[in-house]
PDB file of C-alpha atoms in Angstrom:
ATOM      1  CA  MET A 293       0.000   0.000   0.000  1.00  0.00           C
ATOM      2  CA  CYS A 294       1.247   3.509  -0.816  1.00  0.00           C
ATOM      3  CA  GLU A 295       2.332   5.661   2.010  1.00  0.00           C
ATOM      4  CA  PRO A 296       0.644   9.061   2.310  1.00  0.00           C
ATOM      5  CA  THR A 297       3.971  10.880   2.044  1.00  0.00           C
ATOM      6  CA  THR A 298       4.724   9.126  -1.232  1.00  0.00           C
ATOM      7  CA  ILE A 299       1.304   9.973  -2.648  1.00  0.00           C
ATOM      8  CA  VAL A 300       1.639  13.599  -1.548  1.00  0.00           C
ATOM      9  CA  SER A 301       5.142  13.861  -2.956  1.00  0.00           C
ATOM     10  CA  LEU A 302       4.169  12.416  -6.344  1.00  0.00           C
ATOM     11  CA  THR A 303       1.020  14.534  -6.479  1.00  0.00           C
ATOM     12  CA  MET A 304       2.968  17.694  -5.663  1.00  0.00           C
ATOM     13  CA  ALA A 305       5.499  16.925  -8.404  1.00  0.00           C
ATOM     14  CA  ALA A 306       2.671  16.498 -10.936  1.00  0.00           C
ATOM     15  CA  VAL A 307       0.877  19.661  -9.809  1.00  0.00           C
ATOM     16  CA  SER A 308       4.138  21.630  -9.831  1.00  0.00           C
ATOM     17  CA  ALA A 309       4.829  20.552 -13.410  1.00  0.00           C
ATOM     18  CA  ALA A 310       1.306  21.482 -14.490  1.00  0.00           C
ATOM     19  CA  VAL A 311       1.435  24.905 -12.816  1.00  0.00           C
ATOM     20  CA  SER A 312       4.862  25.573 -14.302  1.00  0.00           C
ATOM     21  CA  ALA A 313       3.644  24.550 -17.767  1.00  0.00           C
ATOM     22  CA  TYR A 314       0.593  26.794 -17.471  1.00  0.00           C
ATOM     23  CA  GLY A 315       2.771  29.727 -16.402  1.00  0.00           C
ATOM     24  CA  MET A 316       5.139  29.231 -19.327  1.00  0.00           C
ATOM     25  CA  LYS A 317       2.285  29.057 -21.806  1.00  0.00           C
ATOM     26  CA  GLN A 318       0.718  32.207 -20.347  1.00  0.00           C
ATOM     27  CA  GLN A 319       4.063  33.993 -20.471  1.00  0.00           C
ATOM     28  CA  GLY A 320       4.359  33.158 -24.170  1.00  0.00           C
ATOM     29  CA  LYS A 321       0.842  34.463 -24.787  1.00  0.00           C
ATOM     30  CA  ALA A 322       1.569  37.674 -22.887  1.00  0.00           C
ATOM     31  CA  GLN A 323       4.752  38.258 -24.880  1.00  0.00           C
ATOM     32  CA  GLN A 324       2.835  37.640 -28.089  1.00  0.00           C
ATOM     33  CA  ALA A 325       0.113  40.104 -27.060  1.00  0.00           C
ATOM     34  CA  GLN A 326       2.740  42.729 -26.185  1.00  0.00           C
ATOM     35  CA  ALA A 327       4.492  42.274 -29.528  1.00  0.00           C
ATOM     36  CA  GLN A 328       1.163  42.464 -31.381  1.00  0.00           C
ATOM     37  CA  TYR A 329       0.288  45.697 -29.575  1.00  0.00           C
ATOM     38  CA  GLN A 330       3.642  47.168 -30.599  1.00  0.00           C
ATOM     39  CA  ALA A 331       3.123  45.948 -34.177  1.00  0.00           C
ATOM     40  CA  ASP A 332      -0.311  47.605 -34.266  1.00  0.00           C
ATOM     41  CA  GLN A 333       1.278  50.848 -33.051  1.00  0.00           C
ATOM     42  CA  ALA A 334       3.947  50.594 -35.754  1.00  0.00           C
ATOM     43  CA  ASN A 335       1.254  50.061 -38.409  1.00  0.00           C
ATOM     44  CA  ALA A 336      -0.645  53.072 -37.081  1.00  0.00           C
ATOM     45  CA  ASN A 337       2.588  55.095 -37.247  1.00  0.00           C
ATOM     46  CA  ALA A 338       3.007  53.993 -40.866  1.00  0.00           C
ATOM     47  CA  GLN A 339      -0.448  55.275 -41.758  1.00  0.00           C
ATOM     48  CA  ALA A 340       0.212  58.511 -39.858  1.00  0.00           C
ATOM     49  CA  ALA A 341       3.456  59.006 -41.818  1.00  0.00           C
ATOM     50  CA  ARG A 342       1.579  58.570 -45.107  1.00  0.00           C
ATOM     51  CA  ASP A 343      -1.183  60.938 -44.013  1.00  0.00           C
ATOM     52  CA  LYS A 344       1.320  63.569 -42.849  1.00  0.00           C
ATOM     53  CA  ALA A 345       3.244  63.344 -46.129  1.00  0.00           C
ATOM     54  CA  GLU A 346       0.022  63.722 -48.105  1.00  0.00           C
ATOM     55  CA  VAL A 347      -0.935  66.865 -46.158  1.00  0.00           C
ATOM     56  CA  GLN A 348       2.575  68.319 -46.516  1.00  0.00           C
ATOM     57  CA  ALA A 349       2.623  67.536 -50.245  1.00  0.00           C
ATOM     58  CA  ALA A 350      -0.742  69.259 -50.716  1.00  0.00           C
ATOM     59  CA  GLN A 351       0.530  72.233 -48.726  1.00  0.00           C
ATOM     60  CA  LYS A 352       3.658  72.375 -50.935  1.00  0.00           C
ATOM     61  CA  ALA A 353       1.469  72.306 -54.060  1.00  0.00           C
ATOM     62  CA  ARG A 354      -0.557  75.278 -52.719  1.00  0.00           C
ATOM     63  CA  GLU A 355       2.648  77.175 -51.904  1.00  0.00           C
ATOM     64  CA  VAL A 356       3.944  76.598 -55.433  1.00  0.00           C
ATOM     65  CA  GLU A 357       0.640  77.794 -56.927  1.00  0.00           C
ATOM     66  CA  GLN A 358       0.836  80.916 -54.748  1.00  0.00           C
ATOM     67  CA  THR A 359       4.437  81.513 -55.820  1.00  0.00           C
ATOM     68  CA  LEU A 360       3.492  81.068 -59.477  1.00  0.00           C
ATOM     69  CA  GLY A 361       0.599  83.493 -59.029  1.00  0.00           C
ATOM     70  CA  SER A 362       2.891  86.060 -57.416  1.00  0.00           C
ATOM     71  CA  GLN A 363       5.437  85.640 -60.208  1.00  0.00           C
ATOM     72  CA  ARG A 364       2.755  86.029 -62.911  1.00  0.00           C
ATOM     73  CA  ALA A 365       1.412  89.149 -61.194  1.00  0.00           C
ATOM     74  CA  ALA A 366       4.908  90.650 -60.901  1.00  0.00           C
ATOM     75  CA  PHE A 367       5.685  89.933 -64.547  1.00  0.00           C
ATOM     76  CA  ALA A 368       2.331  91.380 -65.649  1.00  0.00           C
ATOM     77  CA  ALA A 369       2.851  94.504 -63.480  1.00  0.00           C
ATOM     78  CA  ASN A 370       6.171  95.082 -65.226  1.00  0.00           C
ATOM     79  CA  GLY A 371       4.650  94.526 -68.673  1.00  0.00           C
ATOM     80  CA  VAL A 372       6.428  91.207 -69.294  1.00  0.00           C
ATOM     81  CA  ASP A 373       4.654  88.887 -71.744  1.00  0.00           C
ATOM     82  CA  ILE A 374       4.494  85.383 -70.250  1.00  0.00           C
ATOM     83  CA  SER A 375       2.461  83.824 -73.057  1.00  0.00           C
ATOM     84  CA  ASP A 376       5.571  83.313 -75.186  1.00  0.00           C
ATOM     85  CA  ALA A 377       7.336  80.102 -74.067  1.00  0.00           C
ATOM     86  CA  ASP A 378      10.726  81.409 -75.204  1.00  0.00           C
ATOM     87  CA  THR A 379      10.863  84.321 -72.801  1.00  0.00           C
ATOM     88  CA  SER A 380      12.909  84.143 -69.623  1.00  0.00           C
ATOM     89  CA  ALA A 381       9.753  84.886 -67.622  1.00  0.00           C
ATOM     90  CA  SER A 382       8.098  81.739 -68.993  1.00  0.00           C
ATOM     91  CA  LYS A 383      11.214  79.750 -68.163  1.00  0.00           C
ATOM     92  CA  VAL A 384      11.204  81.101 -64.592  1.00  0.00           C
ATOM     93  CA  LEU A 385       7.567  80.070 -64.238  1.00  0.00           C
ATOM     94  CA  GLY A 386       8.366  76.627 -65.690  1.00  0.00           C
ATOM     95  CA  ASP A 387      11.301  76.147 -63.315  1.00  0.00           C
ATOM     96  CA  THR A 388       9.194  77.198 -60.340  1.00  0.00           C
ATOM     97  CA  ALA A 389       6.478  74.692 -61.290  1.00  0.00           C
ATOM     98  CA  GLU A 390       9.004  71.920 -61.979  1.00  0.00           C
ATOM     99  CA  TRP A 391      10.923  72.371 -58.730  1.00  0.00           C
ATOM    100  CA  GLY A 392       7.689  72.700 -56.803  1.00  0.00           C
ATOM    101  CA  ASP A 393       6.467  69.392 -58.239  1.00  0.00           C
ATOM    102  CA  TYR A 394       9.829  67.804 -57.401  1.00  0.00           C
ATOM    103  CA  ASP A 395       9.547  68.997 -53.790  1.00  0.00           C
ATOM    104  CA  ARG A 396       5.977  67.672 -53.565  1.00  0.00           C
ATOM    105  CA  ARG A 397       6.988  64.252 -54.854  1.00  0.00           C
ATOM    106  CA  LEU A 398      10.021  64.186 -52.535  1.00  0.00           C
ATOM    107  CA  ILE A 399       7.745  64.843 -49.553  1.00  0.00           C
ATOM    108  CA  GLN A 400       5.512  61.938 -50.632  1.00  0.00           C
ATOM    109  CA  TYR A 401       8.505  59.671 -51.185  1.00  0.00           C
ATOM    110  CA  ASN A 402       9.987  60.452 -47.768  1.00  0.00           C
ATOM    111  CA  GLY A 403       6.611  59.791 -46.141  1.00  0.00           C
ATOM    112  CA  GLU A 404       6.349  56.467 -47.943  1.00  0.00           C
ATOM    113  CA  MET A 405       9.864  55.471 -46.853  1.00  0.00           C
ATOM    114  CA  GLN A 406       9.043  56.331 -43.248  1.00  0.00           C
ATOM    115  CA  ALA A 407       5.818  54.303 -43.506  1.00  0.00           C
ATOM    116  CA  TRP A 408       7.718  51.395 -45.054  1.00  0.00           C
ATOM    117  CA  ASN A 409      10.165  51.404 -42.114  1.00  0.00           C
ATOM    118  CA  PHE A 410       7.276  51.320 -39.641  1.00  0.00           C
ATOM    119  CA  GLU A 411       5.640  48.442 -41.544  1.00  0.00           C
ATOM    120  CA  ASN A 412       8.900  46.476 -41.500  1.00  0.00           C
ATOM    121  CA  GLN A 413       9.125  47.070 -37.768  1.00  0.00           C
ATOM    122  CA  ALA A 414       5.540  45.815 -37.386  1.00  0.00           C
ATOM    123  CA  GLN A 415       6.301  42.642 -39.338  1.00  0.00           C
ATOM    124  CA  GLY A 416       9.346  41.964 -37.176  1.00  0.00           C
ATOM    125  CA  LEU A 417       7.293  42.446 -34.008  1.00  0.00           C
ATOM    126  CA  GLU A 418       4.555  40.103 -35.253  1.00  0.00           C
ATOM    127  CA  PHE A 419       7.188  37.471 -36.017  1.00  0.00           C
ATOM    128  CA  GLU A 420       8.714  37.995 -32.568  1.00  0.00           C
ATOM    129  CA  GLY A 421       5.286  37.538 -30.978  1.00  0.00           C
ATOM    130  CA  LYS A 422       4.613  34.306 -32.837  1.00  0.00           C
ATOM    131  CA  ASN A 423       8.005  32.984 -31.765  1.00  0.00           C
ATOM    132  CA  ALA A 424       7.307  33.930 -28.141  1.00  0.00           C
ATOM    133  CA  ALA A 425       4.033  31.995 -28.236  1.00  0.00           C
ATOM    134  CA  LYS A 426       5.771  28.965 -29.754  1.00  0.00           C
ATOM    135  CA  ALA A 427       8.531  29.149 -27.153  1.00  0.00           C
ATOM    136  CA  GLY A 428       5.905  29.305 -24.399  1.00  0.00           C
ATOM    137  CA  ASN A 429       4.243  26.168 -25.774  1.00  0.00           C
ATOM    138  CA  MET A 430       7.538  24.343 -26.091  1.00  0.00           C
ATOM    139  CA  ASN A 431       8.628  25.325 -22.574  1.00  0.00           C
ATOM    140  CA  ALA A 432       5.248  24.214 -21.239  1.00  0.00           C
ATOM    141  CA  ALA A 433       5.612  20.842 -22.959  1.00  0.00           C
ATOM    142  CA  ALA A 434       9.142  20.464 -21.605  1.00  0.00           C
ATOM    143  CA  SER A 435       7.883  21.232 -18.102  1.00  0.00           C
ATOM    144  CA  LEU A 436       5.138  18.622 -18.394  1.00  0.00           C
ATOM    145  CA  ILE A 437       7.548  16.017 -19.727  1.00  0.00           C
ATOM    146  CA  GLY A 438      10.051  16.789 -16.974  1.00  0.00           C
ATOM    147  CA  GLY A 439       7.318  16.583 -14.351  1.00  0.00           C
ATOM    148  CA  ALA A 440       6.017  13.304 -15.737  1.00  0.00           C
ATOM    149  CA  SER A 441       9.547  11.938 -15.669  1.00  0.00           C
ATOM    150  CA  LYS A 442       9.957  12.904 -12.006  1.00  0.00           C
ATOM    151  CA  VAL A 443       6.624  11.337 -11.096  1.00  0.00           C
ATOM    152  CA  ALA A 444       7.450   8.152 -13.015  1.00  0.00           C
ATOM    153  CA  LYS A 445      10.886   7.914 -11.413  1.00  0.00           C
ATOM    154  CA  GLY A 446       9.388   8.514  -7.973  1.00  0.00           C
ATOM    155  CA  TRP A 447       6.788   5.836  -8.513  1.00  0.00           C
ATOM    156  CA  TYR A 448       9.398   3.423  -9.887  1.00  0.00           C
ATOM    157  CA  ASP A 449      11.724   4.051  -6.944  1.00  0.00           C
ATOM    158  CA  TYR A 450       8.881   3.516  -4.516  1.00  0.00           C
ATOM    159  CA  SER A 451       7.513   0.396  -6.162  1.00  0.00           C
ATOM    160  CA  SER A 452      10.934  -1.223  -6.584  1.00  0.00           C
ATOM    161  CA  GLY A 453      11.751  -1.211  -2.922  1.00  0.00           C
ATOM    162  CA  GLY A 454      12.622   2.392  -2.314  1.00  0.00           C
ATOM    163  CA  GLY A 455      10.808   4.294   0.356  1.00  0.00           C
ATOM    164  CA  THR A 456      10.139   2.929   3.834  1.00  0.00           C
ATOM    165  CA  SER A 457       7.777   0.043   3.148  1.00  0.00           C
ATOM    166  CA  GLY A 458       8.530  -3.602   2.505  1.00  0.00           C
ATOM    167  CA  GLY A 459      11.796  -3.859   4.292  1.00  0.00           C
ATOM    168  CA  SER A 460      13.807  -3.840   7.395  1.00  0.00           C
ATOM    169  CA  GLY A 461      13.714  -0.100   7.878  1.00  0.00           C
ATOM    170  CA  GLY A 462      16.544   2.318   7.343  1.00  0.00           C
ATOM    171  CA  SER A 463      16.816   5.385   5.215  1.00  0.00           C
ATOM    172  CA  GLY A 464      18.159   3.859   1.969  1.00  0.00           C
ATOM    173  CA  LYS A 465      16.315   3.579  -1.313  1.00  0.00           C
ATOM    174  CA  PHE A 466      17.382   0.047  -2.310  1.00  0.00           C
ATOM    175  CA  TYR A 467      16.787  -3.176  -0.401  1.00  0.00           C
ATOM    176  CA  ASP A 468      19.864  -5.389  -0.422  1.00  0.00           C
ATOM    177  CA  PRO A 469      18.861  -9.027   0.331  1.00  0.00           C
ATOM    178  CA  ALA A 470      22.452 -10.018   1.134  1.00  0.00           C
ATOM    179  CA  LEU A 471      22.715  -7.333   3.787  1.00  0.00           C
ATOM    180  CA  GLN A 472      19.020  -7.640   4.614  1.00  0.00           C
ATOM    181  CA  LYS A 473      18.530  -3.862   4.818  1.00  0.00           C
ATOM    182  CA  ASN A 474      17.892  -0.748   2.719  1.00  0.00           C
ATOM    183  CA  VAL A 475      20.987   0.894   1.282  1.00  0.00           C
ATOM    184  CA  SER A 476      21.487   4.252  -0.455  1.00  0.00           C
ATOM    185  CA  SER A 477      22.807   2.637  -3.660  1.00  0.00           C
ATOM    186  CA  PRO A 478      22.909  -0.898  -5.077  1.00  0.00           C
ATOM    187  CA  VAL A 479      25.852  -3.031  -3.973  1.00  0.00           C
ATOM    188  CA  ARG A 480      27.372  -5.788  -6.115  1.00  0.00           C
ATOM    189  CA  HIS A 481      28.171  -8.961  -4.199  1.00  0.00           C
TER     190      HIS A 481
END
């Protein structure tokens, strides 16, 4: 018959392994949730970068239109004909429009590059979160296997003569029939 201390000891080892496994799994889930939150923030930052670039590009386009209007008014006030494409005034207006469009596109490009960096960061965080969840599952499985091994070894030791039952007393784990007592390790005779 099993001794109460043996039953308690084996039960505690099993419960300890289960609690440890649960904790490891929950830790993996928490790390995954944290990484997903950070990835969501990075994706939101990417959209904000695109939106900001779009607003700045529109603002640049308005500034260029205002500059072109001011240039046209100044040329007209001085009697300069801007309808002829070969005049220097027309070339100034063309350069202003061209450089203004370049600046607008550069603003959009820089916003897109910033958004792309945020999206790459988000992908890395999502990958990190998935790996954390997998690691939590693997650590939980390892804890359960280790706990099961301890319980099995404890049961084996008890049922094969270890413990305090079935013998002549003593504190050893192995019963030696030649010595007729429990010993701490097997002895070859």
